[in-house]
Tab-separated table of C-alpha atoms and ligand atoms in Angstrom:
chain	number	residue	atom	x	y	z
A	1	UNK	CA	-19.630	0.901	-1.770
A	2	UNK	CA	-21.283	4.115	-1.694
A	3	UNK	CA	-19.614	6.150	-4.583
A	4	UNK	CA	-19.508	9.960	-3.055
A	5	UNK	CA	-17.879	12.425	-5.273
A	6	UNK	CA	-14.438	12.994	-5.671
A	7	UNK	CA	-14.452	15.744	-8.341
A	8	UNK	CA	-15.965	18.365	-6.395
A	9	UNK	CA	-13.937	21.084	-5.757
A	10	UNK	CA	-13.201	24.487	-3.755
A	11	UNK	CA	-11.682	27.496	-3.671
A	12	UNK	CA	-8.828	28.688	-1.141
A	13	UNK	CA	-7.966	32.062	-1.423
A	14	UNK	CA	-9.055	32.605	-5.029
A	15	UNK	CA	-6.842	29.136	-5.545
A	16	UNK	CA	-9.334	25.900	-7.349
A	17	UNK	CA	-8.327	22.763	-5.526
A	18	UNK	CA	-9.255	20.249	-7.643
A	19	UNK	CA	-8.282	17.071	-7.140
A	20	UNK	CA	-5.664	14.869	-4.270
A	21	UNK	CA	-1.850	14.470	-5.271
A	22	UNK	CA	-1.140	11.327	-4.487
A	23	UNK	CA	2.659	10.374	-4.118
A	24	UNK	CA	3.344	6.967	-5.526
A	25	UNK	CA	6.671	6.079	-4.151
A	26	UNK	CA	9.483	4.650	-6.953
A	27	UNK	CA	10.884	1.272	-7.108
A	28	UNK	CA	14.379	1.100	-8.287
A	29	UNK	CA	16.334	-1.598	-10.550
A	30	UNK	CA	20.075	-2.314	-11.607
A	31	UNK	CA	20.526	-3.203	-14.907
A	32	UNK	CA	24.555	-3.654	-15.054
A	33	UNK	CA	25.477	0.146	-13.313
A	34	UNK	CA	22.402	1.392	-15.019
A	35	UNK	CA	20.275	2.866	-11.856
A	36	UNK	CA	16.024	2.901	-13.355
A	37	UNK	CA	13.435	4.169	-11.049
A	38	UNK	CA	10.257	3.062	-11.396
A	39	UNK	CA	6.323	2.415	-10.979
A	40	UNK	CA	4.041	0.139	-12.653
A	41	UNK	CA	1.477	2.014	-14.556
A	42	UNK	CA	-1.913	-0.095	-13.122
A	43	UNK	CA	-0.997	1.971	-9.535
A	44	UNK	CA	-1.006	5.240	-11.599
A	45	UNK	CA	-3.926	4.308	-13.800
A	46	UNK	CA	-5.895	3.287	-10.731
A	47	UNK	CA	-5.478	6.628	-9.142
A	48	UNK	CA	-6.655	8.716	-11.860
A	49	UNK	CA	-9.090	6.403	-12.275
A	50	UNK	CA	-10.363	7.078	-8.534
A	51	UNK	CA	-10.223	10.779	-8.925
A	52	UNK	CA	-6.297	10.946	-7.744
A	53	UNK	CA	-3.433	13.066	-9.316
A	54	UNK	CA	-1.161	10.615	-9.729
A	55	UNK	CA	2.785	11.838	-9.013
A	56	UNK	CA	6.024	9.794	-8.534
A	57	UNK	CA	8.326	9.917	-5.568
A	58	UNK	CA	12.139	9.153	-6.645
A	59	UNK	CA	13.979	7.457	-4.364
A	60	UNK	CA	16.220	10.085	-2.886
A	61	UNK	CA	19.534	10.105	-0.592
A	62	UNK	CA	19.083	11.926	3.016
A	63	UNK	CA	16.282	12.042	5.360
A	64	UNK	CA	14.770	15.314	4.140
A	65	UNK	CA	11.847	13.707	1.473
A	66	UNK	CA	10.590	16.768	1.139
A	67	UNK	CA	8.142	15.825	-2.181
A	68	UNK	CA	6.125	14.007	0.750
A	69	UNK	CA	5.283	17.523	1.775
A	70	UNK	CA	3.185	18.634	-1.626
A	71	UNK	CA	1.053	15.021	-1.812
A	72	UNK	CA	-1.980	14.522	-0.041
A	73	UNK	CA	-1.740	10.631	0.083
A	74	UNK	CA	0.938	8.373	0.062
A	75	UNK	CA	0.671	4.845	-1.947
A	76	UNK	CA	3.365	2.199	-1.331
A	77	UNK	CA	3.728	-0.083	-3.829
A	78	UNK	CA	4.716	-3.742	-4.400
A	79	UNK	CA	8.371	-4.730	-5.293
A	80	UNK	CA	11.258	-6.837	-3.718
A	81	UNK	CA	11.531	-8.179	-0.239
A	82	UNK	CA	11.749	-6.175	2.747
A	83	UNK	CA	15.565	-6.576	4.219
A	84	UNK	CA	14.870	-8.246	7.477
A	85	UNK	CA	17.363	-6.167	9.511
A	86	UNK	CA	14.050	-3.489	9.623
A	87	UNK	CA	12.856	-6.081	11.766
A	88	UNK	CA	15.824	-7.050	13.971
A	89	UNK	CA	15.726	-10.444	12.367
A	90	UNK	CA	18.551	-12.426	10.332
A	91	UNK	CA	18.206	-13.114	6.374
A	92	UNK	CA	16.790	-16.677	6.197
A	93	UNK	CA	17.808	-19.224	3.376
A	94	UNK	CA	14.695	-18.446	0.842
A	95	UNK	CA	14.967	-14.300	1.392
A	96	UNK	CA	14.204	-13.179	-1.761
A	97	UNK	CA	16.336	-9.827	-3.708
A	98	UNK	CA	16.338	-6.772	-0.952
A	99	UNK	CA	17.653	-3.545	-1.561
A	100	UNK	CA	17.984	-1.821	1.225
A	101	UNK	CA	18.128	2.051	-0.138
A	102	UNK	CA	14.565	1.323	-1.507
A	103	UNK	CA	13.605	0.319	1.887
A	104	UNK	CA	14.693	3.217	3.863
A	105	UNK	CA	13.253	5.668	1.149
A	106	UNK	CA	10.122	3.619	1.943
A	107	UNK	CA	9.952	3.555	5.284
A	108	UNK	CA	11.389	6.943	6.104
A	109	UNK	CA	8.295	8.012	3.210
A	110	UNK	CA	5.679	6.426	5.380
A	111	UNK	CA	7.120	7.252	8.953
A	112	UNK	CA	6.935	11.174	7.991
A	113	UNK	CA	3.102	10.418	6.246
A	114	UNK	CA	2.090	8.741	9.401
A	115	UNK	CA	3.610	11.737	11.841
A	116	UNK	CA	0.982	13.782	9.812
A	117	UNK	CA	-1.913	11.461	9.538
A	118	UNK	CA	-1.694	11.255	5.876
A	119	UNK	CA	-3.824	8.878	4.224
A	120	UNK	CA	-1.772	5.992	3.282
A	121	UNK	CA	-2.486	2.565	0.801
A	122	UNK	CA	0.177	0.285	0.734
A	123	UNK	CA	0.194	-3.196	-1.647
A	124	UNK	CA	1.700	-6.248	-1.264
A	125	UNK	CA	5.598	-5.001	-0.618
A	126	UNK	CA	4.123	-1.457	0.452
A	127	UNK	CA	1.414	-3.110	2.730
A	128	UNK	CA	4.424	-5.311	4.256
A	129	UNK	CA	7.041	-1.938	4.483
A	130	UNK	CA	4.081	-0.497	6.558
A	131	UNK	CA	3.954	-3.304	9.293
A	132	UNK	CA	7.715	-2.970	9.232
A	133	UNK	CA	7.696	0.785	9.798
A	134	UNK	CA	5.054	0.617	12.594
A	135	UNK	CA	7.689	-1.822	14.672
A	136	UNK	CA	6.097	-5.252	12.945
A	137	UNK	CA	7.856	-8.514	11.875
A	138	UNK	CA	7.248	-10.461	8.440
A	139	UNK	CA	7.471	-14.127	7.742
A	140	UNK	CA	10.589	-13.895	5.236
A	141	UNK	CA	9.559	-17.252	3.720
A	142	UNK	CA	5.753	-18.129	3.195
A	143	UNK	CA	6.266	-21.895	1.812
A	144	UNK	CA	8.927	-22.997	4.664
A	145	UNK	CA	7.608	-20.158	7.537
A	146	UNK	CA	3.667	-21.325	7.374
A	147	UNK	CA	1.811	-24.204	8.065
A	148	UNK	CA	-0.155	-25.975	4.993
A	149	UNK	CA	-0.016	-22.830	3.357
A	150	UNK	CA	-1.843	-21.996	0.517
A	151	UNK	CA	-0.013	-20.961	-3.000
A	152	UNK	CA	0.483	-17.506	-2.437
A	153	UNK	CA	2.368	-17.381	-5.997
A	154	UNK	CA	-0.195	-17.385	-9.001
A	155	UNK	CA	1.888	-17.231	-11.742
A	156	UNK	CA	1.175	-14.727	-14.845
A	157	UNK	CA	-2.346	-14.078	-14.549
A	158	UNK	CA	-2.483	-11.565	-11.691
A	159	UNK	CA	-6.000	-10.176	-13.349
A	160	UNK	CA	-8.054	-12.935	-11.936
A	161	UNK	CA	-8.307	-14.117	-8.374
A	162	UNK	CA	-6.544	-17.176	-7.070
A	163	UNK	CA	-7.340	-17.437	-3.478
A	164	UNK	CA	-10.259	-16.024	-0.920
A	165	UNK	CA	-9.492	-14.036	2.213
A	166	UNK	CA	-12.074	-13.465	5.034
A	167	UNK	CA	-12.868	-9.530	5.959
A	168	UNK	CA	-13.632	-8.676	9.825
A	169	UNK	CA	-16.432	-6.637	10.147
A	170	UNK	CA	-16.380	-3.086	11.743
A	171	UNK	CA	-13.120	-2.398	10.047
A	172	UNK	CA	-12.149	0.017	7.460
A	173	UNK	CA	-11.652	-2.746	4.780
A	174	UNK	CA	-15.171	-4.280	5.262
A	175	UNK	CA	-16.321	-0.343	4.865
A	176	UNK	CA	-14.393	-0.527	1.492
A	177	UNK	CA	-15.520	-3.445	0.407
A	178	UNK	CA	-19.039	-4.284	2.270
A	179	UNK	CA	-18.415	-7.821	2.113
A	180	UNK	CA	-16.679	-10.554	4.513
A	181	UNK	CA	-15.401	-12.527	1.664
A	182	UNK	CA	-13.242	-11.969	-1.030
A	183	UNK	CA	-11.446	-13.533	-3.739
A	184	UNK	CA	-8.011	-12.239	-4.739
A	185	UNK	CA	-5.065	-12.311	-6.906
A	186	UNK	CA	-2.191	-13.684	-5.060
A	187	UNK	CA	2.137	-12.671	-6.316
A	188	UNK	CA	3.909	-12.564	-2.721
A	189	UNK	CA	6.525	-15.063	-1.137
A	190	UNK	CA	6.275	-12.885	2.732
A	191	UNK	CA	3.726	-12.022	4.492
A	192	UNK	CA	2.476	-10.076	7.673
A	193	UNK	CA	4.132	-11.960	11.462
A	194	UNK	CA	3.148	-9.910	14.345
A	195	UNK	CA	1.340	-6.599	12.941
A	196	UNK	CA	2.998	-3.728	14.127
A	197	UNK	CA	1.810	-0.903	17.073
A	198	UNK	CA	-1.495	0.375	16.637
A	199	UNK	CA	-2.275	-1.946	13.014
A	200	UNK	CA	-5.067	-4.497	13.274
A	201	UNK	CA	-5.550	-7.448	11.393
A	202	UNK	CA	-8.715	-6.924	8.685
A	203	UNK	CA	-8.479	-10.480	6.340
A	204	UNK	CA	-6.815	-13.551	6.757
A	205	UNK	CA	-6.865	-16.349	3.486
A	206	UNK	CA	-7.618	-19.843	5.053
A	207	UNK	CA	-4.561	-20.566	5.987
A	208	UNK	CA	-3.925	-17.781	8.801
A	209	UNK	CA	-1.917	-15.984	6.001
A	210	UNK	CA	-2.705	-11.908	6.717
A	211	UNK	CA	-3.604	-10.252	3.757
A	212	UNK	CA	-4.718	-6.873	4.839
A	213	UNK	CA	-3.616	-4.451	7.384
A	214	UNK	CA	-5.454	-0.808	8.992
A	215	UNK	CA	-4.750	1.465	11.643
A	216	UNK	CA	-7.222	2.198	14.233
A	217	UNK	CA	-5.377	5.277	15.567
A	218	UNK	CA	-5.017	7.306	12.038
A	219	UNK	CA	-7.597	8.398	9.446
A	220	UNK	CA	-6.883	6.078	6.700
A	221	UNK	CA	-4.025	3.668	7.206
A	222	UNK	CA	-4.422	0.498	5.025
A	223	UNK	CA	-2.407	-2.457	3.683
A	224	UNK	CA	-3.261	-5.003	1.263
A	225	UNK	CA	-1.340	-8.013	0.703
A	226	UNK	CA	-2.950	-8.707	-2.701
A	227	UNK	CA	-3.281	-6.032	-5.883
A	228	UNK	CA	-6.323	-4.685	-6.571
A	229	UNK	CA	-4.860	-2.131	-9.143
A	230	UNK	CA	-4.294	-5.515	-11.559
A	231	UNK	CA	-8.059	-6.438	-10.990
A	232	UNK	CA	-9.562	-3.185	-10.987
A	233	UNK	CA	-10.594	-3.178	-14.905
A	234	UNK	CA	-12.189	-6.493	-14.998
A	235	UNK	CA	-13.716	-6.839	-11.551
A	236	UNK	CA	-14.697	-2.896	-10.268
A	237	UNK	CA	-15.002	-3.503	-6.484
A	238	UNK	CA	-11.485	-3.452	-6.468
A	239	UNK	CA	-11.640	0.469	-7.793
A	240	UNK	CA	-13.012	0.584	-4.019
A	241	UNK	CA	-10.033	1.023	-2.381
A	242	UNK	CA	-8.367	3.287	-4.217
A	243	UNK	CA	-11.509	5.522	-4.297
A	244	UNK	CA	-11.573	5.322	-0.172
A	245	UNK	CA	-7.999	5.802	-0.399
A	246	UNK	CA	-8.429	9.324	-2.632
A	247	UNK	CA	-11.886	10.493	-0.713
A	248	UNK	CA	-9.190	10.271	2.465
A	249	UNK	CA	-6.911	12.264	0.885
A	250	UNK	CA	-8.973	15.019	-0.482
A	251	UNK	CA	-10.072	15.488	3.026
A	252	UNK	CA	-6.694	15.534	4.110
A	253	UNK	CA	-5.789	18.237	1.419
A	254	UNK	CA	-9.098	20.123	3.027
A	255	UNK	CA	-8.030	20.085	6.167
A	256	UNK	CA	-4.373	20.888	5.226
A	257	UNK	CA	-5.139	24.061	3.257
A	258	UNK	CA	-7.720	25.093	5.825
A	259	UNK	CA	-5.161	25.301	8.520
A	260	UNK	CA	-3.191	27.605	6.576
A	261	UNK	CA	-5.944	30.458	6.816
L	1	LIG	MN1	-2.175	-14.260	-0.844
């Protein structure tokens, strides 16, 4: 991938813009009535990394979300299942832990980035919450839901690949990565059914499985089943991404404070 720079910056009304905010939106755990939010720090580290400003989104009662307002990208991260009632579909025997108050704060986060055509990367859970916000379906179950399917579970070592997935050309992910195959890491038990309105499918693994996700009707709109932020420091292509996903989202930022003069 062509590296273009991300640094550069410019003034607004004596203000330096620097660099995009991008939101990282919080998991949350229970441990006994202890509430933690959280995010891995290889999603953080891969931002900065790719010229980003890395910030977290809490996960926050009411509909208002109004952090989602100051970012200039929006990164959904991986996590527990999706609950299938966002897809008008029953919990099946082998549903993993859902949690539904992470799930609306997730899919309310990415409905309001995608009213505004703000760049968005989701991973693995994130790439799945955005098929389920655009009106999609998941398989709840990849072992009993697919045919011969590949292990989609690696185990501990997430920093090497398991499996390969085939890229469509002309789509934004063979931009990204300039290649039609890949091989990737592999730590999900759903996966993408029926994509939802407006998302394409960019790479399948060999079994039919979909492992990445775009939107043809917004500026950057991209899921990835697999995580690249765990590869990233041992195999660099998968810095690609991220660096598409922060290019995007300076522009946005651009654009954004431009309108305001
Ligand atoms: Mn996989």
């Amino acid at each position: 991938m062509i590296a273009l720079p991300l640094l550069d910056f410019f003034t607004w009304k004596g203000l330096t813009i620097l660099k995009p905010i991008i939101g990282i939106a919080c998991g949350q755990k229970w441990q006994g009535n202890r509430q933690t939010l959280y995010v891995h720090k290889p999603y953080s580290d891969a931002i900065a990394k790719a010229g980003g400003v890395p910030v977290l989104l809490p996960i926050v009662e009411g509909e208002d979300l109004p952090l989602i307002d100051i970012v200039d990208g929006l990164l959904l991260p991986g996590g527990v299942d999706v609950d299938p009632r966002f897809y008008n579909e029953e919990p099946a025997q082998r549903l993993g832990t859902v949690d539904l108050d992470w799930d609306y704060n997730d899919v309310s986060l990415c409905k309001k980035a995608l009213y505004v055509d703000m760049p968005i990367l989701g991973i693995c859970r994130g790439h799945q919450v955005l098929n389920v916000a655009l009106g999609g379906t998941l398989h709840q179950d990849i072992p009993t839901e697919v045919q011969d399917a590949l292990k989609h579970d690696q185990g501990d070592n997430y920093y090497n690949p398991c499996h390969t997935i085939n890229v469509k050309r002309d789509t934004l992910l063979f931009e990204v990565f300039q290649t039609e195959r890949l091989e990737v890491n592999s730590s999900h038990h759903q996966a993408v059914k029926e994509p939802g309105k407006s998302l394409i499918v960019s790479a399948f693994a060999s079994d039919h499985v979909v492992e990445a996700i775009e939107s043809a009707e917004h500026r950057f709109v991209l899921g990835l089943q697999w995580h690249p932020e765990l590869m990233c420091e041992k195999f660099p292509e998968m810095l690609n991404p991220f660096l598409a996903f922060c290019r995007a989202a300076q522009a946005f930022r651009r654009e954004k404070h431009a309108s305001k003069t």
